[in-house]
Amino acid sequence: MDNKHHVRAFKGFETWINFLQMNLKMFKWILIASSLLSAGFTLIIISNLNDRFWQISGWCLENMWWGLINNTMKVFQPAWDIFWQELSQLLPFYLTIFFIILTAITIFTIHYFRNRSMKQEENKYIDGAKFISLDKLLKLLSEKKTSIPIADIKTPFDDETKHFFIVGRTGSGKTQTLKRVITHLQTSGSKIILYDNKGDYIPTNYNQERDIIFNPIDQRSTRWTIFNDCTSKMDIEQVICHGMIPGSGGSRDPFWANASREVFRGILYYCYRNKMHSNANIWDVLSSGASKIVKILNTIPEGRTGREMILDSSSKQTQGIMAMLLQYTAILELMATEDGGFSIRKWLHDPQPGTLFLVNHSKSKDVLKPILTLLLEMASHEVLSLPDDYERRIYFFLDEFGSLNNMSSIIELLTRARSKGASVWIGTQEIGQIEKVYGKESRQSIVNGCASKLILSIAEPETAKYFSDAIGQIEVLESGESMSMGPSDVRDGLTFTRSSKTKPLVLPSVFQQFPDMEGILKLSNYDYCKVKVPYVSYPVLNKYLEIRNDMLLENLIKKVDIYKKTVENAGDIFFDTDERINKSDKPNGRQDMSFIN
């Protein structure tokens, strides 16, 4: 064996010997003290149980005493015989009592010292973030008005409008948590806007008598026209243009998004002025080409800025702007035959309960993303315009939030909508999805805007570290022990120490090692609590997607015929446009703007 193994051997021996000596020392003193206490208790007990024995003992002792004084051994010997005879009869009973008491005292003493040792080894809380037991949290919540079930508890009613953030990898329990909340709210008759990106909710939570689906490729979808929810200049300037064409989120040059918005803005004004209010009309103009759009934008004052952006139809700038514009508005081609009377504003003001499902599909996610983001923007702005009402409730569920485009109103919704009765629930698998869309600063504002958080198992290391840092540090008085050893037994010893230490309340690795359906819950104004998400099996009632017939390849010929007719109509529109352009050059050829509020 090498020297290293010799070192390990004597260390193991010394620690074992020290452990043995300490235990023997403890048991020695415990047995001594317990024996004395047991003897005392035994004497007290037998003195009350057997008066005859004590009478005989007293008589014997008295006779023994006088026998010694008077030197009358005849008296002493019979007294001793009587005493010993009586004691030998009762001794087994007395010893039984003694050992029962000795055992009880010994066990109690060892248990006491064990608990004392555990308390000495516990870290004492000083300051910072900390955990609270589930029982204590439930006791505190019992004093509040609670409503929505989440994990093991029900949330306080007042906390609903402080918003919730739920993060967890696939299979961690995120969808189970949200589905349980949504089912509860639907049963209680609530107004819900639900973004369903993966098809988790339509099959189990959609009720055609009560709810509405918006998914332009689904035949069950409600039909909607952009101008149904357009009543003022700001609806065009801010809501529609920014909702359809997202910002850069700090990762790209904002010029391209801003320029595309200007062109889109001009097209919308042109269509509205000329009573071209259908989705097909808007798409006809969008797809007409840069040179034709330049002529169109030149006919209205709102189009001049956008016109300058694409004046040279052959330039790379124009090509880039048009590419981005068509990328985010391509959904209008699919909606060209789907005009209808639905209005999200009217739906929000309707007192009837129901759920609006904004549904995406993996095969159409990039195409549908802009229009779904736009509808959420419209809903957000409408909620923010409502009068204050702390009893009102309108719920936004945004699962897989990072799969949407940049919602410019989300931070305002989180910070200002509490008085309007809005409750926002954001779900994501990792923090990077949100940062990619919104940038670092806005991502931070979004997470901070949600006062309550449920952190489940996390797969991505950066997300685990982010929430470890977000939970914060804990300062504790930490216990420690050190062992000294030497050739002499006098030098062997164990020393206990306490020192102040600051450390993360939850290490990043803890989040990554969480089992499914377990996590950490943080409610507003309460400490962190470890919880479990109950699994509930929901019956499948609906198909996730019932695709429109005209979206099927077998109906492609019919679709081509429709497209040809659309092109012919577009030609008539642009012919009229040329006439309007000529009229606009005349002194009184400027269009009337009285329709603008």
Coordinates of C-alpha atoms in Angstrom, one line a residue:
M1 CA 0.0 0.0 0.0
D2 CA 1.3 3.5 -0.8
N3 CA 1.6 6.3 1.7
K4 CA -1.7 7.9 0.7
H5 CA -3.6 4.7 1.7
H6 CA -1.8 4.7 5.1
V7 CA -2.9 8.2 5.6
R8 CA -6.5 7.3 4.9
A9 CA -6.2 4.2 7.2
F10 CA -5.1 6.1 10.4
K11 CA -7.6 8.9 9.7
G12 CA -10.4 6.3 9.6
F13 CA -9.1 4.6 12.7
E14 CA -8.8 7.9 14.7
T15 CA -12.3 9.0 13.7
W16 CA -13.8 5.6 14.6
I17 CA -12.0 5.6 18.0
N18 CA -13.1 9.1 18.7
F19 CA -16.7 8.2 17.8
L20 CA -16.6 5.2 20.0
Q21 CA -15.1 7.1 23.0
M22 CA -17.6 9.9 22.7
N23 CA -20.5 7.4 22.6
L24 CA -19.1 5.4 25.6
K25 CA -18.7 8.6 27.5
M26 CA -22.3 9.7 26.8
F27 CA -23.7 6.3 27.7
K28 CA -21.7 6.1 30.9
W29 CA -23.0 9.4 32.2
I30 CA -26.5 8.7 31.0
L31 CA -26.5 5.3 32.8
I32 CA -25.1 6.7 36.0
A33 CA -27.6 9.6 36.1
S34 CA -30.5 7.3 35.0
S35 CA -29.6 4.7 37.7
L36 CA -29.7 7.3 40.5
L37 CA -32.9 8.7 39.2
S38 CA -34.4 5.3 38.8
A39 CA -33.4 4.2 42.3
G40 CA -35.0 7.3 43.8
F41 CA -38.3 6.9 41.8
T42 CA -38.4 3.2 42.7
L43 CA -38.1 3.9 46.4
I44 CA -40.8 6.5 46.2
I45 CA -43.1 4.1 44.4
I46 CA -42.6 1.1 46.7
S47 CA -43.0 3.3 49.7
N48 CA -46.5 4.0 48.6
L49 CA -47.3 0.5 47.4
N50 CA -46.1 -1.6 50.5
D51 CA -46.5 -0.1 53.9
R52 CA -46.0 -3.5 55.6
F53 CA -42.5 -3.8 54.2
W54 CA -41.5 -0.4 55.6
Q55 CA -43.0 -1.3 59.0
I56 CA -41.0 -4.5 59.1
S57 CA -37.9 -2.7 57.9
G58 CA -38.3 -0.1 60.6
W59 CA -38.9 -2.7 63.3
C60 CA -35.9 -4.7 62.2
L61 CA -33.6 -1.7 62.0
E62 CA -34.8 -0.6 65.5
N63 CA -34.1 -4.1 66.9
M64 CA -30.8 -4.3 65.2
W65 CA -29.8 -0.9 66.7
W66 CA -30.8 -1.8 70.2
G67 CA -29.2 -5.3 69.8
L68 CA -25.9 -3.6 69.0
I69 CA -26.2 -1.2 71.9
N70 CA -27.3 -3.8 74.5
N71 CA -25.1 -6.5 73.0
T72 CA -28.2 -8.8 72.8
M73 CA -27.5 -10.7 69.5
K74 CA -30.5 -12.9 70.2
V75 CA -32.7 -10.0 69.2
F76 CA -30.5 -8.8 66.3
Q77 CA -30.4 -12.2 64.5
P78 CA -34.2 -12.8 64.3
A79 CA -34.7 -9.2 63.2
W80 CA -32.2 -9.6 60.4
D81 CA -33.8 -12.9 59.3
I82 CA -37.3 -11.4 59.1
F83 CA -36.0 -8.4 57.1
W84 CA -34.1 -10.5 54.6
Q85 CA -37.0 -12.9 54.1
E86 CA -39.4 -10.0 53.4
L87 CA -36.9 -8.3 51.0
S88 CA -36.2 -11.5 49.1
Q89 CA -39.9 -11.9 48.4
L90 CA -40.3 -8.3 47.1
L91 CA -37.0 -7.9 45.3
P92 CA -38.0 -9.2 41.8
F93 CA -40.9 -6.8 41.8
Y94 CA -38.7 -3.8 42.9
L95 CA -36.0 -4.7 40.3
T96 CA -38.7 -4.8 37.6
I97 CA -39.9 -1.4 38.5
F98 CA -36.3 -0.1 38.7
F99 CA -35.3 -1.4 35.2
I100 CA -38.6 -0.1 33.6
I101 CA -37.9 3.4 35.0
L102 CA -34.2 3.1 34.0
T103 CA -35.0 2.1 30.5
A104 CA -37.6 4.9 30.1
I105 CA -35.2 7.6 31.5
T106 CA -32.3 6.3 29.3
I107 CA -34.4 6.4 26.1
F108 CA -35.8 9.8 26.9
T109 CA -32.4 11.2 27.7
I110 CA -30.8 9.8 24.5
H111 CA -33.8 11.2 22.5
Y112 CA -33.4 14.6 24.2
F113 CA -29.7 14.8 23.4
R114 CA -30.3 13.7 19.8
N115 CA -32.8 16.4 19.3
R116 CA -30.5 18.9 20.9
S117 CA -27.7 17.9 18.6
M118 CA -30.0 18.3 15.5
K119 CA -31.0 21.8 16.7
Q120 CA -27.4 22.7 17.2
E121 CA -26.6 21.5 13.6
E122 CA -29.6 23.4 12.1
N123 CA -28.8 26.7 10.4
K124 CA -30.4 29.7 12.0
Y125 CA -32.2 32.1 9.7
I126 CA -31.0 35.7 9.8
D127 CA -32.2 37.5 6.7
G128 CA -33.2 37.2 3.1
A129 CA -35.4 34.9 1.1
K130 CA -36.8 31.8 2.9
F131 CA -39.1 28.9 2.6
I132 CA -42.4 28.4 4.4
S133 CA -44.0 25.1 5.1
L134 CA -47.2 24.1 3.1
D135 CA -49.2 23.7 6.3
K136 CA -48.2 27.2 7.5
L137 CA -49.0 28.7 4.1
L138 CA -52.4 27.0 4.1
K139 CA -53.1 28.4 7.6
L140 CA -52.2 31.9 6.5
L141 CA -54.4 31.6 3.3
S142 CA -57.3 30.4 5.4
E143 CA -57.7 33.9 6.6
K144 CA -58.0 35.3 3.1
K145 CA -60.7 35.1 0.4
T146 CA -59.3 32.5 -2.0
S147 CA -60.4 31.3 -5.4
I148 CA -58.3 29.7 -8.1
P149 CA -56.6 26.3 -7.3
I150 CA -52.9 26.1 -8.2
A151 CA -50.8 23.2 -7.0
D152 CA -51.7 22.4 -3.4
I153 CA -53.3 25.7 -2.5
K154 CA -56.0 28.2 -3.6
T155 CA -54.8 31.7 -4.6
P156 CA -56.0 34.8 -2.8
F157 CA -58.6 36.6 -4.8
D158 CA -56.7 39.9 -4.6
D159 CA -53.6 38.2 -6.0
E160 CA -55.3 37.3 -9.3
T161 CA -54.8 40.7 -10.8
K162 CA -51.1 40.8 -9.7
H163 CA -50.5 38.2 -12.5
F164 CA -48.8 34.8 -12.6
F165 CA -45.7 33.5 -14.3
I166 CA -45.2 29.7 -14.7
V167 CA -42.0 28.2 -16.0
G168 CA -41.2 24.5 -16.6
R169 CA -39.9 22.1 -19.2
T170 CA -42.0 19.7 -21.2
G171 CA -43.8 17.3 -18.8
S172 CA -43.0 19.3 -15.7
G173 CA -46.7 20.1 -15.0
K174 CA -47.1 23.5 -16.5
T175 CA -50.0 22.6 -18.8
Q176 CA -51.6 20.6 -16.0
T177 CA -51.5 23.6 -13.8
L178 CA -53.0 26.0 -16.4
K179 CA -55.6 23.5 -17.5
R180 CA -56.8 23.0 -13.9
V181 CA -57.1 26.8 -13.5
I182 CA -58.9 27.3 -16.8
T183 CA -61.3 24.5 -16.1
H184 CA -62.1 26.0 -12.7
L185 CA -62.7 29.5 -14.3
Q186 CA -64.9 28.1 -17.1
T187 CA -67.0 26.3 -14.5
S188 CA -67.4 29.4 -12.4
G189 CA -68.4 31.5 -15.5
S190 CA -65.5 33.7 -16.4
K191 CA -64.3 35.7 -19.4
I192 CA -61.1 34.1 -20.7
I193 CA -58.8 34.9 -23.6
L194 CA -56.6 31.8 -24.2
Y195 CA -53.6 31.5 -26.5
D196 CA -53.4 27.8 -27.4
N197 CA -50.1 27.2 -29.3
K198 CA -49.8 23.4 -29.0
G199 CA -53.4 22.2 -29.0
D200 CA -53.5 21.4 -25.3
Y201 CA -56.8 23.1 -24.5
I202 CA -59.2 22.9 -27.5
P203 CA -59.7 19.1 -27.1
T204 CA -60.6 19.3 -23.4
N205 CA -61.9 22.8 -22.7
Y206 CA -63.7 24.0 -25.8
N207 CA -67.5 24.2 -25.6
Q208 CA -69.1 25.3 -28.9
E209 CA -72.2 26.6 -27.1
R210 CA -70.2 29.0 -25.0
D211 CA -66.8 29.5 -26.5
I212 CA -65.3 31.0 -29.7
I213 CA -62.3 29.7 -31.8
F214 CA -60.2 32.0 -33.8
N215 CA -58.0 30.1 -36.2
P216 CA -58.3 31.1 -39.9
I217 CA -57.4 27.6 -41.1
D218 CA -60.0 25.9 -38.9
Q219 CA -63.5 25.6 -40.2
R220 CA -64.9 26.1 -36.7
S221 CA -63.2 29.5 -36.5
T222 CA -65.2 32.8 -36.1
R223 CA -64.9 35.1 -39.1
W224 CA -63.3 38.5 -38.5
T225 CA -62.3 41.5 -40.5
I226 CA -59.6 43.9 -39.4
F227 CA -61.7 47.0 -39.7
N228 CA -64.3 45.5 -37.4
D229 CA -62.2 46.7 -34.5
C230 CA -60.9 49.9 -36.1
T231 CA -62.7 53.0 -35.0
S232 CA -60.0 55.7 -34.6
K233 CA -56.7 56.8 -36.0
M234 CA -54.8 55.2 -33.1
D235 CA -56.3 51.8 -33.9
I236 CA -54.4 52.0 -37.2
E237 CA -51.4 53.9 -36.1
Q238 CA -50.6 52.0 -32.9
V239 CA -52.7 48.9 -32.5
I240 CA -52.9 47.3 -36.0
C241 CA -49.5 48.3 -37.4
H242 CA -47.5 47.5 -34.3
G243 CA -49.6 44.4 -33.6
M244 CA -49.1 42.9 -37.1
I245 CA -45.5 44.0 -37.6
P246 CA -43.5 43.5 -34.3
G247 CA -40.6 45.5 -33.0
S248 CA -37.1 44.2 -33.1
G249 CA -36.8 43.4 -29.4
G250 CA -33.4 45.0 -29.4
S251 CA -31.9 42.3 -31.6
R252 CA -32.3 43.9 -35.1
D253 CA -32.2 47.2 -36.8
P254 CA -35.6 48.8 -36.1
F255 CA -35.6 50.6 -39.4
W256 CA -37.1 47.7 -41.4
A257 CA -40.0 47.2 -38.9
N258 CA -40.8 50.9 -38.8
A259 CA -40.6 51.3 -42.6
S260 CA -42.9 48.3 -43.1
R261 CA -45.4 49.8 -40.6
E262 CA -45.4 53.1 -42.5
V263 CA -46.2 51.3 -45.8
F264 CA -48.9 49.1 -44.1
R265 CA -50.3 52.2 -42.3
G266 CA -50.7 54.0 -45.7
I267 CA -52.4 51.0 -47.2
L268 CA -54.9 50.7 -44.4
Y269 CA -55.8 54.4 -44.6
Y270 CA -56.2 54.0 -48.4
C271 CA -58.5 51.0 -48.0
Y272 CA -60.6 52.7 -45.3
R273 CA -60.9 55.9 -47.3
N274 CA -62.1 54.1 -50.4
K275 CA -64.5 51.7 -48.5
M276 CA -62.3 48.7 -49.3
H277 CA -63.0 47.2 -45.9
S278 CA -62.6 43.4 -46.5
N279 CA -59.6 41.3 -45.8
A280 CA -59.5 40.5 -49.6
N281 CA -59.3 44.2 -50.4
I282 CA -56.4 44.8 -48.1
W283 CA -54.5 41.7 -49.4
D284 CA -55.1 42.8 -53.0
V285 CA -53.3 46.1 -52.3
L286 CA -50.5 44.4 -50.3
S287 CA -49.8 41.9 -53.0
S288 CA -50.0 44.3 -55.9
G289 CA -46.2 45.1 -56.0
A290 CA -44.1 48.0 -54.8
S291 CA -44.6 50.2 -57.9
K292 CA -48.4 50.0 -57.7
I293 CA -48.3 50.6 -53.9
V294 CA -46.2 53.8 -54.5
K295 CA -49.0 55.2 -56.7
I296 CA -51.6 54.2 -54.2
L297 CA -49.8 55.8 -51.3
N298 CA -49.3 59.0 -53.2
T299 CA -53.1 59.5 -53.4
I300 CA -53.6 60.1 -49.6
P301 CA -51.7 62.3 -47.1
E302 CA -51.2 59.4 -44.7
G303 CA -49.3 57.5 -47.3
R304 CA -46.5 59.9 -48.1
T305 CA -44.0 58.7 -45.5
G306 CA -44.5 55.0 -46.6
R307 CA -44.2 56.0 -50.2
E308 CA -40.8 57.6 -49.7
M309 CA -39.6 54.3 -48.2
I310 CA -40.3 52.3 -51.3
L311 CA -40.1 54.9 -54.0
D312 CA -37.4 53.0 -56.0
S313 CA -39.1 49.6 -56.5
S314 CA -35.8 48.1 -57.7
S315 CA -33.7 49.0 -54.7
K316 CA -32.6 46.6 -52.0
Q317 CA -34.3 48.8 -49.4
T318 CA -37.6 48.5 -51.1
Q319 CA -37.2 44.8 -51.6
G320 CA -36.3 44.4 -47.9
I321 CA -39.3 46.4 -46.7
M322 CA -41.7 44.6 -49.0
A323 CA -40.4 41.2 -47.9
M324 CA -40.9 42.1 -44.2
L325 CA -44.3 43.6 -44.9
L326 CA -45.6 40.5 -46.8
Q327 CA -44.0 38.2 -44.2
Y328 CA -46.2 39.5 -41.5
T329 CA -49.4 40.1 -43.5
A330 CA -49.5 36.9 -45.5
I331 CA -52.2 35.6 -43.2
L332 CA -54.6 38.1 -44.9
E333 CA -54.4 35.9 -48.0
L334 CA -55.8 33.0 -46.0
M335 CA -58.5 35.3 -44.5
A336 CA -59.5 36.8 -47.9
T337 CA -62.7 34.7 -47.9
E338 CA -63.2 34.7 -44.2
D339 CA -64.7 38.1 -43.6
G340 CA -67.3 38.2 -40.8
G341 CA -68.9 40.2 -38.1
F342 CA -66.9 39.2 -35.0
S343 CA -65.4 42.0 -33.0
I344 CA -63.1 41.3 -30.0
R345 CA -64.1 44.6 -28.5
K346 CA -67.8 43.8 -28.5
W347 CA -67.0 40.3 -27.2
L348 CA -65.1 41.8 -24.2
H349 CA -68.0 44.1 -23.4
D350 CA -70.5 41.2 -23.7
P351 CA -71.4 40.2 -20.1
Q352 CA -71.9 36.6 -21.1
P353 CA -69.1 34.3 -19.9
G354 CA -67.0 32.4 -22.4
T355 CA -63.5 31.6 -23.7
L356 CA -61.9 33.0 -26.8
F357 CA -59.4 30.4 -28.1
L358 CA -56.6 32.0 -30.2
V359 CA -55.2 28.8 -31.7
N360 CA -52.0 28.2 -33.6
H361 CA -50.8 25.1 -35.3
S362 CA -47.3 23.8 -35.9
K363 CA -47.7 23.8 -39.6
S364 CA -49.0 27.4 -39.7
K365 CA -47.3 29.0 -36.7
D366 CA -45.3 31.6 -38.6
V367 CA -48.2 32.6 -40.7
L368 CA -50.8 32.9 -37.9
K369 CA -48.4 34.4 -35.3
P370 CA -48.9 38.1 -36.5
I371 CA -52.7 38.0 -36.5
L372 CA -52.9 36.2 -33.2
T373 CA -50.6 38.8 -31.7
L374 CA -52.7 41.6 -33.2
L375 CA -55.9 40.2 -31.6
L376 CA -54.1 40.1 -28.2
E377 CA -52.9 43.6 -28.7
M378 CA -56.5 44.8 -29.4
A379 CA -57.8 43.0 -26.4
S380 CA -55.1 44.5 -24.2
H381 CA -55.7 48.0 -25.3
E382 CA -59.5 47.6 -24.9
V383 CA -59.1 46.3 -21.3
L384 CA -56.7 49.2 -20.5
S385 CA -59.4 51.6 -21.7
L386 CA -62.1 50.1 -19.3
P387 CA -63.1 52.1 -16.2
D388 CA -61.6 50.9 -12.9
D389 CA -63.3 47.9 -11.3
Y390 CA -61.4 45.7 -8.9
E391 CA -64.2 43.1 -8.9
R392 CA -64.2 42.7 -12.6
R393 CA -62.2 39.7 -14.0
I394 CA -60.9 39.2 -17.6
Y395 CA -58.3 36.4 -17.8
F396 CA -55.4 36.2 -20.3
F397 CA -53.7 32.8 -20.6
L398 CA -50.5 33.0 -22.7
D399 CA -49.0 29.6 -22.6
E400 CA -45.7 29.3 -24.6
F401 CA -45.7 33.1 -24.5
G402 CA -42.4 33.3 -26.4
S403 CA -44.0 31.8 -29.5
L404 CA -45.9 35.0 -30.1
N405 CA -44.6 38.1 -31.8
N406 CA -43.5 41.1 -29.7
M407 CA -46.7 42.3 -27.9
S408 CA -45.9 46.0 -27.4
S409 CA -48.7 46.3 -24.9
I410 CA -47.8 43.4 -22.6
I411 CA -45.7 45.4 -20.1
E412 CA -48.5 48.1 -19.9
L413 CA -51.0 45.3 -19.4
L414 CA -49.0 43.8 -16.5
T415 CA -48.4 47.2 -14.8
R416 CA -51.6 49.1 -15.4
A417 CA -54.4 46.5 -15.8
R418 CA -54.8 45.5 -12.2
S419 CA -57.4 48.2 -11.6
K420 CA -59.2 47.1 -14.7
G421 CA -59.7 43.6 -13.4
A422 CA -57.2 41.9 -15.8
S423 CA -55.4 38.7 -14.7
V424 CA -52.5 37.6 -16.9
W425 CA -51.1 34.1 -16.7
I426 CA -47.8 33.6 -18.7
G427 CA -46.3 30.2 -19.3
T428 CA -42.9 29.4 -20.9
Q429 CA -40.4 26.6 -20.9
E430 CA -37.3 28.8 -20.7
I431 CA -36.5 32.5 -20.2
G432 CA -34.5 32.7 -23.4
Q433 CA -37.7 32.3 -25.5
I434 CA -39.0 35.6 -24.1
E435 CA -35.6 37.4 -24.2
K436 CA -35.3 36.5 -27.9
V437 CA -38.5 38.3 -28.7
Y438 CA -38.4 41.2 -26.3
G439 CA -34.8 41.8 -25.4
K440 CA -33.2 41.5 -21.9
E441 CA -34.7 44.6 -20.3
S442 CA -38.3 44.0 -21.4
R443 CA -38.0 40.4 -20.5
Q444 CA -37.0 41.4 -17.0
S445 CA -40.0 43.8 -16.8
I446 CA -42.4 41.0 -17.9
V447 CA -41.1 38.6 -15.3
N448 CA -41.1 41.3 -12.6
G449 CA -44.7 42.3 -13.6
C450 CA -45.9 38.9 -12.4
A451 CA -46.0 39.0 -8.6
S452 CA -46.8 35.2 -8.3
K453 CA -44.6 32.6 -9.8
L454 CA -44.6 28.8 -10.1
I455 CA -41.2 27.4 -10.9
L456 CA -41.3 23.8 -12.0
S457 CA -38.5 21.5 -13.3
I458 CA -36.3 23.4 -15.7
A459 CA -34.1 21.8 -18.3
E460 CA -32.2 24.8 -19.7
P461 CA -29.2 25.8 -17.4
E462 CA -29.5 29.6 -18.0
T463 CA -33.1 29.6 -17.0
A464 CA -32.3 27.6 -13.9
K465 CA -29.6 30.1 -13.0
Y466 CA -31.9 33.1 -13.8
F467 CA -34.6 31.9 -11.3
S468 CA -32.0 30.9 -8.7
D469 CA -30.7 34.5 -8.8
A470 CA -34.3 35.9 -8.9
I471 CA -35.3 34.1 -5.8
G472 CA -32.3 35.6 -4.1
Q473 CA -29.9 34.9 -1.2
I474 CA -30.5 33.7 2.3
E475 CA -28.3 34.7 5.3
V476 CA -28.0 32.1 7.9
L477 CA -26.0 31.3 11.1
E478 CA -24.4 28.1 9.8
S479 CA -23.3 25.3 12.2
G480 CA -20.1 23.4 11.6
E481 CA -17.8 21.0 13.4
S482 CA -14.2 20.2 13.2
M483 CA -12.2 17.2 14.5
S484 CA -8.7 17.3 15.9
M485 CA -6.4 14.3 16.4
G486 CA -2.9 13.5 17.5
P487 CA -0.7 10.7 18.8
S488 CA -2.0 11.3 22.3
D489 CA -5.6 10.7 23.2
V490 CA -5.6 14.1 25.0
R491 CA -5.4 15.9 21.6
D492 CA -8.4 14.1 20.1
G493 CA -11.5 16.3 20.2
L494 CA -14.6 17.6 18.4
T495 CA -15.3 21.3 18.1
F496 CA -18.7 23.0 17.2
T497 CA -18.7 26.4 15.5
R498 CA -21.3 28.9 14.2
S499 CA -20.6 31.5 11.5
S500 CA -22.8 33.8 9.4
K501 CA -23.0 32.8 5.7
T502 CA -24.9 34.1 2.7
K503 CA -25.8 31.6 -0.1
P504 CA -28.6 31.1 -2.7
L505 CA -31.8 29.9 -1.3
V506 CA -32.2 27.5 -4.2
L507 CA -29.2 26.4 -6.3
P508 CA -29.7 26.2 -10.1
S509 CA -29.1 22.4 -10.0
V510 CA -32.1 22.0 -7.7
F511 CA -34.5 23.2 -10.4
Q512 CA -32.9 20.9 -13.0
Q513 CA -33.4 17.9 -10.6
F514 CA -37.0 18.5 -9.7
P515 CA -39.2 15.5 -10.4
D516 CA -42.3 16.0 -12.7
M517 CA -45.2 17.8 -11.1
E518 CA -43.2 19.4 -8.3
G519 CA -41.9 22.9 -7.9
I520 CA -41.6 26.1 -5.9
L521 CA -44.6 28.5 -5.5
K522 CA -44.2 32.2 -4.7
L523 CA -47.4 34.1 -4.0
S524 CA -47.4 37.8 -3.6
N525 CA -46.5 38.8 0.0
Y526 CA -45.8 35.2 1.0
D527 CA -42.5 33.3 1.3
Y528 CA -41.5 30.5 -1.1
C529 CA -43.2 27.1 -0.6
K530 CA -42.5 23.7 -2.1
V531 CA -45.6 22.3 -3.8
K532 CA -46.9 19.4 -5.9
V533 CA -49.1 19.7 -8.9
P534 CA -51.9 17.1 -8.9
Y535 CA -52.4 15.2 -12.1
V536 CA -55.9 15.2 -13.5
S537 CA -57.0 13.3 -16.6
Y538 CA -59.4 15.3 -18.7
P539 CA -61.7 13.7 -21.3
V540 CA -61.0 14.6 -25.0
L541 CA -64.2 16.2 -26.3
N542 CA -63.0 17.9 -29.5
K543 CA -60.5 17.7 -32.3
Y544 CA -57.6 20.1 -32.0
L545 CA -57.9 21.1 -35.7
E546 CA -60.7 20.8 -38.3
I547 CA -59.0 22.2 -41.3
R548 CA -60.9 24.3 -43.8
N549 CA -62.0 22.4 -46.9
D550 CA -60.4 24.9 -49.2
M551 CA -57.1 24.4 -47.4
L552 CA -56.9 20.7 -48.6
L553 CA -54.8 19.9 -51.6
E554 CA -57.7 18.0 -53.2
N555 CA -59.5 21.3 -53.4
L556 CA -56.6 23.2 -54.9
I557 CA -58.3 23.6 -58.3
K558 CA -61.2 25.4 -56.7
K559 CA -58.9 27.6 -54.8
V560 CA -57.1 28.6 -58.0
D561 CA -60.4 29.6 -59.6
I562 CA -61.1 31.8 -56.6
Y563 CA -57.7 33.3 -56.9
K564 CA -58.2 34.1 -60.6
K565 CA -61.4 36.0 -59.8
T566 CA -59.6 37.9 -57.1
V567 CA -56.9 39.0 -59.5
E568 CA -59.6 40.2 -62.0
N569 CA -61.3 42.2 -59.2
A570 CA -57.9 43.6 -58.2
G571 CA -57.4 44.8 -61.8
D572 CA -60.6 46.8 -61.6
I573 CA -59.6 48.3 -58.3
F574 CA -56.2 49.4 -59.6
F575 CA -57.9 50.8 -62.8
D576 CA -60.0 53.0 -60.5
T577 CA -56.9 53.8 -58.6
D578 CA -55.2 55.3 -61.6
E579 CA -58.3 57.6 -62.1
R580 CA -58.0 58.6 -58.4
I581 CA -54.3 59.4 -58.8
N582 CA -55.1 61.7 -61.7
K583 CA -57.9 63.4 -59.7
S584 CA -55.6 63.9 -56.8
D585 CA -53.4 66.1 -59.0
K586 CA -56.2 68.5 -59.4
P587 CA -56.6 71.4 -56.9
N588 CA -59.7 69.9 -55.3
G589 CA -58.7 66.2 -55.7
R590 CA -57.7 65.6 -52.1
Q591 CA -59.8 63.0 -50.3
D592 CA -62.2 63.9 -47.5
M593 CA -60.7 63.1 -44.0
S594 CA -63.9 63.6 -42.1
F595 CA -64.2 59.9 -41.3
I596 CA -61.2 60.2 -38.9
N597 CA -62.1 60.8 -35.3

